[in-house]
Amino acid sequence: MPVRRGHVAPQNTFLDTIIRKFESQSRKFIIANARVENCAIIFCNDGFCHMCGFTRAEIMQKPCTCSFLYGTHTRRLAIAQMAQALLGSEERKVEIALYRKDAALGHTRSVFVSRIHVSFLSSSQCDHRAGGGVFIELDRDVSCQQC
């Protein structure tokens, strides 16, 4: 079985199928392990890395709330909506201001507004924690619409 870059979970054909499906559609997304307390990120695709400016190594095992992308323009309400979706196991879309890591500018970080879609992965009809995955997709960068 081929080794997947950026995939730190044990091999799982269900997750591999999800990854292949969404990567072929050029979407920006992460998958997290819902079985652990902080829902650690176990996969991020190239589109997600490019949009936020972090490398895979910097993203892996971080909480799926993407708190490492929060900054001064990130609204508390949007953060609360993300947390509520994760705690309540409910699918939700949240528009949130996030911060890109701009390595070329040193420590400066630029803001972008994104629509985040939180959903849960399960290979059975049981609770998402039993199924094991949280799927978070950045629908698109909507910063231009905010200008």
PDB file of N, CA, C and O in Angstrom, residues 81-134:
ATOM      1  N   GLN A  81     -18.830  29.122  17.259  1.00  0.00           N
ATOM      2  CA  GLN A  81     -19.608  28.301  16.333  1.00  0.00           C
ATOM      3  C   GLN A  81     -18.823  27.058  15.905  1.00  0.00           C
ATOM      4  O   GLN A  81     -19.394  25.972  15.794  1.00  0.00           O
ATOM      5  N   MET A  82     -17.537  27.223  15.670  1.00  0.00           N
ATOM      6  CA  MET A  82     -16.689  26.064  15.325  1.00  0.00           C
ATOM      7  C   MET A  82     -16.664  25.075  16.479  1.00  0.00           C
ATOM      8  O   MET A  82     -16.854  23.872  16.283  1.00  0.00           O
ATOM      9  N   ALA A  83     -16.428  25.572  17.689  1.00  0.00           N
ATOM     10  CA  ALA A  83     -16.363  24.703  18.869  1.00  0.00           C
ATOM     11  C   ALA A  83     -17.693  23.993  19.101  1.00  0.00           C
ATOM     12  O   ALA A  83     -17.730  22.800  19.408  1.00  0.00           O
ATOM     13  N   GLN A  84     -18.781  24.725  18.938  1.00  0.00           N
ATOM     14  CA  GLN A  84     -20.112  24.148  19.144  1.00  0.00           C
ATOM     15  C   GLN A  84     -20.372  23.030  18.128  1.00  0.00           C
ATOM     16  O   GLN A  84     -20.928  21.994  18.480  1.00  0.00           O
ATOM     17  N   ALA A  85     -19.982  23.234  16.894  1.00  0.00           N
ATOM     18  CA  ALA A  85     -20.165  22.203  15.873  1.00  0.00           C
ATOM     19  C   ALA A  85     -19.378  20.944  16.230  1.00  0.00           C
ATOM     20  O   ALA A  85     -19.895  19.828  16.106  1.00  0.00           O
ATOM     21  N   LEU A  86     -18.149  21.122  16.705  1.00  0.00           N
ATOM     22  CA  LEU A  86     -17.317  19.971  17.050  1.00  0.00           C
ATOM     23  C   LEU A  86     -17.821  19.261  18.302  1.00  0.00           C
ATOM     24  O   LEU A  86     -17.876  18.035  18.344  1.00  0.00           O
ATOM     25  N   LEU A  87     -18.203  20.020  19.311  1.00  0.00           N
ATOM     26  CA  LEU A  87     -18.694  19.409  20.552  1.00  0.00           C
ATOM     27  C   LEU A  87     -20.067  18.775  20.373  1.00  0.00           C
ATOM     28  O   LEU A  87     -20.363  17.740  20.963  1.00  0.00           O
ATOM     29  N   GLY A  88     -20.895  19.400  19.568  1.00  0.00           N
ATOM     30  CA  GLY A  88     -22.249  18.916  19.378  1.00  0.00           C
ATOM     31  C   GLY A  88     -22.397  17.924  18.241  1.00  0.00           C
ATOM     32  O   GLY A  88     -23.490  17.471  17.940  1.00  0.00           O
ATOM     33  N   SER A  89     -21.290  17.594  17.593  1.00  0.00           N
ATOM     34  CA  SER A  89     -21.297  16.647  16.477  1.00  0.00           C
ATOM     35  C   SER A  89     -22.283  17.050  15.389  1.00  0.00           C
ATOM     36  O   SER A  89     -23.016  16.230  14.851  1.00  0.00           O
ATOM     37  N   GLU A  90     -22.318  18.343  15.082  1.00  0.00           N
ATOM     38  CA  GLU A  90     -23.258  18.812  14.072  1.00  0.00           C
ATOM     39  C   GLU A  90     -22.531  19.435  12.895  1.00  0.00           C
ATOM     40  O   GLU A  90     -21.519  20.118  13.058  1.00  0.00           O
ATOM     41  N   GLU A  91     -23.053  19.195  11.723  1.00  0.00           N
ATOM     42  CA  GLU A  91     -22.489  19.788  10.520  1.00  0.00           C
ATOM     43  C   GLU A  91     -22.812  21.274  10.511  1.00  0.00           C
ATOM     44  O   GLU A  91     -23.907  21.686  10.867  1.00  0.00           O
ATOM     45  N   ARG A  92     -21.838  22.080  10.117  1.00  0.00           N
ATOM     46  CA  ARG A  92     -22.048  23.529  10.151  1.00  0.00           C
ATOM     47  C   ARG A  92     -21.090  24.217   9.198  1.00  0.00           C
ATOM     48  O   ARG A  92     -19.981  23.764   8.971  1.00  0.00           O
ATOM     49  N   LYS A  93     -21.543  25.365   8.671  1.00  0.00           N
ATOM     50  CA  LYS A  93     -20.680  26.240   7.877  1.00  0.00           C
ATOM     51  C   LYS A  93     -20.477  27.515   8.669  1.00  0.00           C
ATOM     52  O   LYS A  93     -21.421  28.081   9.191  1.00  0.00           O
ATOM     53  N   VAL A  94     -19.220  27.952   8.739  1.00  0.00           N
ATOM     54  CA  VAL A  94     -18.855  29.135   9.514  1.00  0.00           C
ATOM     55  C   VAL A  94     -17.985  30.032   8.644  1.00  0.00           C
ATOM     56  O   VAL A  94     -17.036  29.565   8.015  1.00  0.00           O
ATOM     57  N   GLU A  95     -18.300  31.316   8.608  1.00  0.00           N
ATOM     58  CA  GLU A  95     -17.439  32.285   7.929  1.00  0.00           C
ATOM     59  C   GLU A  95     -16.538  32.882   9.000  1.00  0.00           C
ATOM     60  O   GLU A  95     -17.016  33.406  10.004  1.00  0.00           O
ATOM     61  N   ILE A  96     -15.236  32.800   8.779  1.00  0.00           N
ATOM     62  CA  ILE A  96     -14.283  33.165   9.830  1.00  0.00           C
ATOM     63  C   ILE A  96     -13.049  33.827   9.219  1.00  0.00           C
ATOM     64  O   ILE A  96     -12.607  33.456   8.134  1.00  0.00           O
ATOM     65  N   ALA A  97     -12.507  34.807   9.933  1.00  0.00           N
ATOM     66  CA  ALA A  97     -11.252  35.451   9.526  1.00  0.00           C
ATOM     67  C   ALA A  97     -10.101  34.627  10.099  1.00  0.00           C
ATOM     68  O   ALA A  97     -10.038  34.380  11.302  1.00  0.00           O
ATOM     69  N   LEU A  98      -9.223  34.215   9.226  1.00  0.00           N
ATOM     70  CA  LEU A  98      -8.059  33.421   9.621  1.00  0.00           C
ATOM     71  C   LEU A  98      -6.794  34.141   9.165  1.00  0.00           C
ATOM     72  O   LEU A  98      -6.852  35.073   8.369  1.00  0.00           O
ATOM     73  N   TYR A  99      -5.664  33.699   9.679  1.00  0.00           N
ATOM     74  CA  TYR A  99      -4.392  34.343   9.357  1.00  0.00           C
ATOM     75  C   TYR A  99      -3.463  33.373   8.667  1.00  0.00           C
ATOM     76  O   TYR A  99      -3.231  32.271   9.133  1.00  0.00           O
ATOM     77  N   ARG A 100      -2.944  33.813   7.545  1.00  0.00           N
ATOM     78  CA  ARG A 100      -1.990  33.069   6.752  1.00  0.00           C
ATOM     79  C   ARG A 100      -0.596  33.311   7.318  1.00  0.00           C
ATOM     80  O   ARG A 100      -0.289  34.419   7.746  1.00  0.00           O
ATOM     81  N   LYS A 101       0.223  32.292   7.306  1.00  0.00           N
ATOM     82  CA  LYS A 101       1.617  32.463   7.694  1.00  0.00           C
ATOM     83  C   LYS A 101       2.375  32.939   6.463  1.00  0.00           C
ATOM     84  O   LYS A 101       2.454  32.239   5.472  1.00  0.00           O
ATOM     85  N   ASP A 102       2.889  34.147   6.513  1.00  0.00           N
ATOM     86  CA  ASP A 102       3.622  34.712   5.390  1.00  0.00           C
ATOM     87  C   ASP A 102       5.112  34.669   5.696  1.00  0.00           C
ATOM     88  O   ASP A 102       5.681  35.619   6.223  1.00  0.00           O
ATOM     89  N   ALA A 103       5.725  33.540   5.352  1.00  0.00           N
ATOM     90  CA  ALA A 103       7.134  33.319   5.680  1.00  0.00           C
ATOM     91  C   ALA A 103       8.041  34.368   5.046  1.00  0.00           C
ATOM     92  O   ALA A 103       9.033  34.783   5.644  1.00  0.00           O
ATOM     93  N   ALA A 104       7.707  34.831   3.868  1.00  0.00           N
ATOM     94  CA  ALA A 104       8.550  35.806   3.176  1.00  0.00           C
ATOM     95  C   ALA A 104       8.563  37.151   3.900  1.00  0.00           C
ATOM     96  O   ALA A 104       9.489  37.929   3.759  1.00  0.00           O
ATOM     97  N   LEU A 105       7.523  37.411   4.693  1.00  0.00           N
ATOM     98  CA  LEU A 105       7.440  38.693   5.395  1.00  0.00           C
ATOM     99  C   LEU A 105       7.912  38.598   6.848  1.00  0.00           C
ATOM    100  O   LEU A 105       7.664  39.500   7.633  1.00  0.00           O
ATOM    101  N   GLY A 106       8.545  37.505   7.193  1.00  0.00           N
ATOM    102  CA  GLY A 106       8.993  37.333   8.577  1.00  0.00           C
ATOM    103  C   GLY A 106       7.845  36.904   9.468  1.00  0.00           C
ATOM    104  O   GLY A 106       7.197  35.918   9.206  1.00  0.00           O
ATOM    105  N   HIS A 107       7.573  37.677  10.521  1.00  0.00           N
ATOM    106  CA  HIS A 107       6.529  37.321  11.477  1.00  0.00           C
ATOM    107  C   HIS A 107       5.159  37.905  11.116  1.00  0.00           C
ATOM    108  O   HIS A 107       4.191  37.669  11.801  1.00  0.00           O
ATOM    109  N   THR A 108       5.081  38.685  10.046  1.00  0.00           N
ATOM    110  CA  THR A 108       3.817  39.298   9.640  1.00  0.00           C
ATOM    111  C   THR A 108       2.874  38.218   9.119  1.00  0.00           C
ATOM    112  O   THR A 108       3.277  37.313   8.406  1.00  0.00           O
ATOM    113  N   ARG A 109       1.617  38.341   9.482  1.00  0.00           N
ATOM    114  CA  ARG A 109       0.606  37.387   9.020  1.00  0.00           C
ATOM    115  C   ARG A 109      -0.523  38.162   8.365  1.00  0.00           C
ATOM    116  O   ARG A 109      -1.010  39.140   8.905  1.00  0.00           O
ATOM    117  N   SER A 110      -0.928  37.724   7.184  1.00  0.00           N
ATOM    118  CA  SER A 110      -2.031  38.393   6.496  1.00  0.00           C
ATOM    119  C   SER A 110      -3.341  37.670   6.778  1.00  0.00           C
ATOM    120  O   SER A 110      -3.382  36.458   6.942  1.00  0.00           O
ATOM    121  N   VAL A 111      -4.411  38.437   6.810  1.00  0.00           N
ATOM    122  CA  VAL A 111      -5.727  37.889   7.131  1.00  0.00           C
ATOM    123  C   VAL A 111      -6.456  37.493   5.848  1.00  0.00           C
ATOM    124  O   VAL A 111      -6.281  38.110   4.809  1.00  0.00           O
ATOM    125  N   PHE A 112      -7.229  36.412   5.927  1.00  0.00           N
ATOM    126  CA  PHE A 112      -8.133  36.032   4.852  1.00  0.00           C
ATOM    127  C   PHE A 112      -9.416  35.528   5.483  1.00  0.00           C
ATOM    128  O   PHE A 112      -9.425  35.010   6.587  1.00  0.00           O
ATOM    129  N   VAL A 113     -10.507  35.744   4.802  1.00  0.00           N
ATOM    130  CA  VAL A 113     -11.809  35.306   5.303  1.00  0.00           C
ATOM    131  C   VAL A 113     -12.198  34.063   4.516  1.00  0.00           C
ATOM    132  O   VAL A 113     -12.106  34.036   3.295  1.00  0.00           O
ATOM    133  N   SER A 114     -12.617  33.040   5.227  1.00  0.00           N
ATOM    134  CA  SER A 114     -12.945  31.784   4.578  1.00  0.00           C
ATOM    135  C   SER A 114     -14.254  31.229   5.113  1.00  0.00           C
ATOM    136  O   SER A 114     -14.615  31.473   6.260  1.00  0.00           O
ATOM    137  N   ARG A 115     -14.950  30.505   4.271  1.00  0.00           N
ATOM    138  CA  ARG A 115     -16.112  29.736   4.711  1.00  0.00           C
ATOM    139  C   ARG A 115     -15.626  28.333   5.009  1.00  0.00           C
ATOM    140  O   ARG A 115     -15.105  27.648   4.134  1.00  0.00           O
ATOM    141  N   ILE A 116     -15.799  27.926   6.252  1.00  0.00           N
ATOM    142  CA  ILE A 116     -15.358  26.603   6.684  1.00  0.00           C
ATOM    143  C   ILE A 116     -16.578  25.715   6.834  1.00  0.00           C
ATOM    144  O   ILE A 116     -17.572  26.104   7.439  1.00  0.00           O
ATOM    145  N   HIS A 117     -16.479  24.524   6.270  1.00  0.00           N
ATOM    146  CA  HIS A 117     -17.555  23.540   6.368  1.00  0.00           C
ATOM    147  C   HIS A 117     -17.059  22.402   7.269  1.00  0.00           C
ATOM    148  O   HIS A 117     -16.104  21.723   6.932  1.00  0.00           O
ATOM    149  N   VAL A 118     -17.713  22.240   8.421  1.00  0.00           N
ATOM    150  CA  VAL A 118     -17.365  21.183   9.369  1.00  0.00           C
ATOM    151  C   VAL A 118     -18.358  20.043   9.175  1.00  0.00           C
ATOM    152  O   VAL A 118     -19.567  20.253   9.227  1.00  0.00           O
ATOM    153  N   SER A 119     -17.862  18.839   8.938  1.00  0.00           N
ATOM    154  CA  SER A 119     -18.721  17.669   8.843  1.00  0.00           C
ATOM    155  C   SER A 119     -17.988  16.482   9.460  1.00  0.00           C
ATOM    156  O   SER A 119     -16.796  16.552   9.738  1.00  0.00           O
ATOM    157  N   PHE A 120     -18.719  15.420   9.663  1.00  0.00           N
ATOM    158  CA  PHE A 120     -18.178  14.263  10.367  1.00  0.00           C
ATOM    159  C   PHE A 120     -18.163  13.045   9.469  1.00  0.00           C
ATOM    160  O   PHE A 120     -19.074  12.832   8.679  1.00  0.00           O
ATOM    161  N   LEU A 121     -17.099  12.261   9.603  1.00  0.00           N
ATOM    162  CA  LEU A 121     -16.919  11.073   8.787  1.00  0.00           C
ATOM    163  C   LEU A 121     -17.237   9.840   9.618  1.00  0.00           C
ATOM    164  O   LEU A 121     -16.770   9.709  10.748  1.00  0.00           O
ATOM    165  N   SER A 122     -17.987   8.961   9.046  1.00  0.00           N
ATOM    166  CA  SER A 122     -18.286   7.706   9.707  1.00  0.00           C
ATOM    167  C   SER A 122     -18.527   6.653   8.644  1.00  0.00           C
ATOM    168  O   SER A 122     -19.280   6.890   7.694  1.00  0.00           O
ATOM    169  N   SER A 123     -17.895   5.518   8.806  1.00  0.00           N
ATOM    170  CA  SER A 123     -18.079   4.444   7.842  1.00  0.00           C
ATOM    171  C   SER A 123     -19.282   3.584   8.216  1.00  0.00           C
ATOM    172  O   SER A 123     -19.593   2.623   7.564  1.00  0.00           O
ATOM    173  N   SER A 124     -19.946   3.954   9.293  1.00  0.00           N
ATOM    174  CA  SER A 124     -21.143   3.229   9.725  1.00  0.00           C
ATOM    175  C   SER A 124     -22.200   4.247  10.134  1.00  0.00           C
ATOM    176  O   SER A 124     -22.002   5.443  10.032  1.00  0.00           O
ATOM    177  N   GLN A 125     -23.310   3.807  10.641  1.00  0.00           N
ATOM    178  CA  GLN A 125     -24.386   4.691  11.059  1.00  0.00           C
ATOM    179  C   GLN A 125     -24.225   5.159  12.501  1.00  0.00           C
ATOM    180  O   GLN A 125     -25.126   5.737  13.074  1.00  0.00           O
ATOM    181  N   CYS A 126     -23.066   4.948  13.089  1.00  0.00           N
ATOM    182  CA  CYS A 126     -22.873   5.294  14.498  1.00  0.00           C
ATOM    183  C   CYS A 126     -22.321   6.703  14.659  1.00  0.00           C
ATOM    184  O   CYS A 126     -22.062   7.413  13.702  1.00  0.00           O
ATOM    185  N   ASP A 127     -22.115   7.093  15.890  1.00  0.00           N
ATOM    186  CA  ASP A 127     -21.594   8.404  16.270  1.00  0.00           C
ATOM    187  C   ASP A 127     -20.256   8.675  15.578  1.00  0.00           C
ATOM    188  O   ASP A 127     -19.475   7.758  15.352  1.00  0.00           O
ATOM    189  N   HIS A 128     -19.958   9.941  15.272  1.00  0.00           N
ATOM    190  CA  HIS A 128     -18.717  10.279  14.562  1.00  0.00           C
ATOM    191  C   HIS A 128     -17.487   9.876  15.344  1.00  0.00           C
ATOM    192  O   HIS A 128     -16.458   9.567  14.784  1.00  0.00           O
ATOM    193  N   ARG A 129     -17.535   9.879  16.666  1.00  0.00           N
ATOM    194  CA  ARG A 129     -16.359   9.475  17.439  1.00  0.00           C
ATOM    195  C   ARG A 129     -16.062   8.001  17.247  1.00  0.00           C
ATOM    196  O   ARG A 129     -14.921   7.584  17.267  1.00  0.00           O
ATOM    197  N   ALA A 130     -17.090   7.200  17.033  1.00  0.00           N
ATOM    198  CA  ALA A 130     -16.867   5.789  16.727  1.00  0.00           C
ATOM    199  C   ALA A 130     -16.345   5.640  15.301  1.00  0.00           C
ATOM    200  O   ALA A 130     -15.522   4.801  15.016  1.00  0.00           O
ATOM    201  N   GLY A 131     -16.846   6.487  14.394  1.00  0.00           N
ATOM    202  CA  GLY A 131     -16.397   6.468  13.014  1.00  0.00           C
ATOM    203  C   GLY A 131     -14.983   7.001  12.887  1.00  0.00           C
ATOM    204  O   GLY A 131     -14.226   6.581  12.034  1.00  0.00           O
ATOM    205  N   GLY A 132     -14.633   7.962  13.712  1.00  0.00           N
ATOM    206  CA  GLY A 132     -13.254   8.378  13.835  1.00  0.00           C
ATOM    207  C   GLY A 132     -12.788   9.613  13.104  1.00  0.00           C
ATOM    208  O   GLY A 132     -11.638   9.964  13.204  1.00  0.00           O
ATOM    209  N   GLY A 133     -13.645  10.325  12.369  1.00  0.00           N
ATOM    210  CA  GLY A 133     -13.092  11.439  11.617  1.00  0.00           C
ATOM    211  C   GLY A 133     -13.926  12.693  11.613  1.00  0.00           C
ATOM    212  O   GLY A 133     -15.144  12.650  11.676  1.00  0.00           O
ATOM    213  N   VAL A 134     -13.211  13.813  11.556  1.00  0.00           N
ATOM    214  CA  VAL A 134     -13.829  15.119  11.360  1.00  0.00           C
ATOM    215  C   VAL A 134     -13.240  15.650  10.063  1.00  0.00           C
ATOM    216  O   VAL A 134     -12.031  15.649   9.864  1.00  0.00           O
TER     217      VAL A 134
END
